[in-house]
Amino acid sequence: MSKTDRAELQDWHPAQVPGVVPTDLLKDGLIPDPFYRDNDTKLQWIGLTDWEYRTTFQADAATLGHDHVDLVFEGLDTYADVYVNDQAVLHADNMFRRWRVPVKGILKSGANTLRVVFHSPIESMIPKVKALPYILPAISTAINTGNEENIATSPYTRKAPYQYGWDWGPRYVTEGIWRPIRVETWDALRIENFHIQQQTINKTDAALSAELSIEASRATTANVEITYGPLSGAAFPVLRQSMQLVPGVNRISVPLHIASPKLWYPNGYGAQDRYQFAAAVRTGRDVAANAALQTGLRSIELRREQTKTGKSFEFVVNGIPVFAKGADVIPFDSFPNRVTPEIHRQILQAARDAHMNMVREWGGGYYESDDFYDICDELGILVWQEFMFGGDMVPGGAEFQNSVKQEAIDQVTRLRDHPSIVLWCGNNEIETGWVHWGDRQIFKESVSPADREKVWTDYVVLFHGILTQVVAQYGNPVPYWGSSPSANFENPPDSQTDGDMHYWQVWHALAPIEMYEKQFPRFMSEYGFQSFPEMRTIRAFATPEDLDIRSATMRDHQKNTGGNERILSYMLRWYPEPKDFASFVYLSQVLQAEAIKVGAEHLRRQMPNTMGSLYWQLNDCWPVASWASIDYFGRWKALQYYAKRFYDDVVVSPFRHDGKVDVFIVSDKLQPQNGTIHTRLLDFSGKVLSEKTQDVQIPAQSSAVYFTLEQKELLADSDPKKSFLVFDLAVSGQQVSRNLIFFDTMHNLDLPKPVKIETSVDNSNGGYSATLRSSALARSVFVSFGELDVKTEDNYFDLLPGEAVTVKLKTPPAVTLDQLKSGIQVISLTDAFPASETMH
Ligand code: BMA
């Protein structure tokens, strides 16, 4: 199956379709685990090799009896020559396109051969790129300095950009039949596409049209029947329309109305009602073709209106401005064929559980499989969908531009009936890169003014011409946005007054975490902070001697140069040095969660000036130190638990600055609420130093300061190193949000140490739970169960002195109470520091 000198690969080996070569090599025992230790650095030859797939398949008389027999490829990765019975039928050159090849004349009854020859995307492109007058700046040259001949081929190849290496992912340039192949037969006609166009949607009426493209092989009269109804329930009306088909593609539009429709809402704003639609095309009495889909009915607007402070940037769904709470999503695996619907569901459910209502599908990966969007539809997670351009400049030329245009049509028509998709965005960071990045500056200076102009023109043609037009024509109507971040050329990208913004001074430029509170963007689509995945995850790729941030393995599982040291350097600004590697790992998660909490709560407090907070990043594509809040194995980091709290619909968010504390409440609720804020100043053993209770009326969708505490007055008789504030917000007698304020960083406080946490595990009310109690303040309490796969309902929380917290546990069926009792481990913040620390 390969053209390589490796002896073990001169034979044919079984391959899985859909799949890619590395996962077959792994399955067939020909390579070690690509994620183990630094194996990724040793397996680069796979992407430098040509590979061949072959199979035989049977065609029976019934198949061959049809007028048309097509081979349909849902995705070929990437440069592929396809042969049927040794006849060339297709040359593919874009991973994101779907291909349909008529093969009736080539197939014979009985056994037929199919051969797909993949050419290394790197090796085959290098000579072509070398022959160009200039080489475009790319992400992968910046990251992979050891790149073959150091030539970036990625800008010229329509293939998942992250596979060339990213600052959170290994370089695995895959090849293979990565999406399904099938044989499709048809006679007089086939439905090429079925789509429900949402014209105008409101609570009284949904004005829709059923749009059909029908490919006919001969002139004939057809009757189109459209049936529709709620997803769960009987289908109601049938609409019939007859039409005269001509050979070729015929389009028909059948208008329809649904009175008092049940609308689809994002998570937190209402239910996710959906409808089903079916189309049947009859010639005479026979159904010649049919198709079905389901969708949700909703109106969508990207509102950008002049305001006092610039221009707004907010998503308005069914007339409701939605504060977007969420995170950026990257591919779920370096090898896309390993991602199952269960993995998507697990992580999207975690997003919903953390009160997220939006994910941004970042442009450096691949267009997700249908199940991803089905789950987003079901869970009410809005999708900011990018075209797959991750940061490389783009070439021009008709061939490349047509390929992207076709790719965009394929993907937009595949995905346009998903109500969750509310934005198509041209690319990630190409515009801001061109304006702001050092490597682009060097490039600009290295080429002629005419070439520089051409590179920019090629950018504008693609992202403000071709893609704008594809989305307008096929997009259902969903708004288009040229680049993230940008201000649609009305302002420079990364503006604080217009468009969306990525903020990376915290982290990449080592700015203080508190700088998050000095940003006032209209919509923050990226900001992030790294941490390590938990020890169980690390042990899956590292040996005991690797457990050091400077080891080759731990450096390899950190793709952002200097990232491990960066975590440590930030850590030492707030905390004492952790006592060992496991403590460092734990503390890195606490630090990340605390940092993003500062940013997220600040952004929410700026509502409605700011209308979105998407932190970088939700997930990982392999086990690694990264900005993710959920690791590769689906395990929640501290940040995911924190997100559940800081993204809750109603939060109390005290903001300490300039010697005072402004006590905000932020509410995303559509109804006003009455509540009370209970404020306590406590010492670390739980003694109440002062307290007050205030009734509050919380308007719908609001952020406001309810009162301000002067630190001087408040702490008149108390030691700021030994006391802290607790804010508890209750609505209708129910506790809904808690927040703590300390008066210094953790390493300057006299935190109690060691803290003894009493723990019991019980089996009551039909499930396991753990109850924790401490006589002194215990911060960032982390409950784990060794190698047992136990999911805790909450974790990394603060345990107030004397207060009992019960956490529900989710375990695999075989786990017993005794195992839980002997496996439970509980640590809190000060356990991470050496015993000799001055804390007491
Ligand atoms: C962002 C993203 C990614 C990158 C991340 C972390 O700007 O768009 O390109 O992984 O930064 O550096």
PDB file of C-alpha atoms in Angstrom, residues 23 26 33-35 333-340 343 621-622 632:
ATOM      1  CA  THR A  23      -4.328   5.138  11.941  1.00  0.00           C
ATOM      2  CA  LEU A  26      -1.114   1.927  13.998  1.00  0.00           C
ATOM      3  CA  ASP A  33       1.332   5.116  19.238  1.00  0.00           C
ATOM      4  CA  PRO A  34       1.734   8.471  17.466  1.00  0.00           C
ATOM      5  CA  PHE A  35       0.851  10.364  20.661  1.00  0.00           C
ATOM      6  CA  ASP A 333      -8.212  14.547  16.989  1.00  0.00           C
ATOM      7  CA  SER A 334      -5.099  14.805  14.833  1.00  0.00           C
ATOM      8  CA  PHE A 335      -6.717  11.977  12.881  1.00  0.00           C
ATOM      9  CA  PRO A 336     -10.288  13.077  12.095  1.00  0.00           C
ATOM     10  CA  ASN A 337     -11.507   9.549  11.372  1.00  0.00           C
ATOM     11  CA  ARG A 338     -11.084   8.658  15.068  1.00  0.00           C
ATOM     12  CA  VAL A 339     -13.677  11.211  16.163  1.00  0.00           C
ATOM     13  CA  THR A 340     -17.010   9.604  16.952  1.00  0.00           C
ATOM     14  CA  ILE A 343     -16.919  12.311  21.510  1.00  0.00           C
ATOM     15  CA  CYS A 621      -6.651  17.080  19.433  1.00  0.00           C
ATOM     16  CA  TRP A 622      -4.122  15.035  21.456  1.00  0.00           C
ATOM     17  CA  TYR A 632      -8.105  15.029  24.799  1.00  0.00           C
TER      18      TYR A 632
END
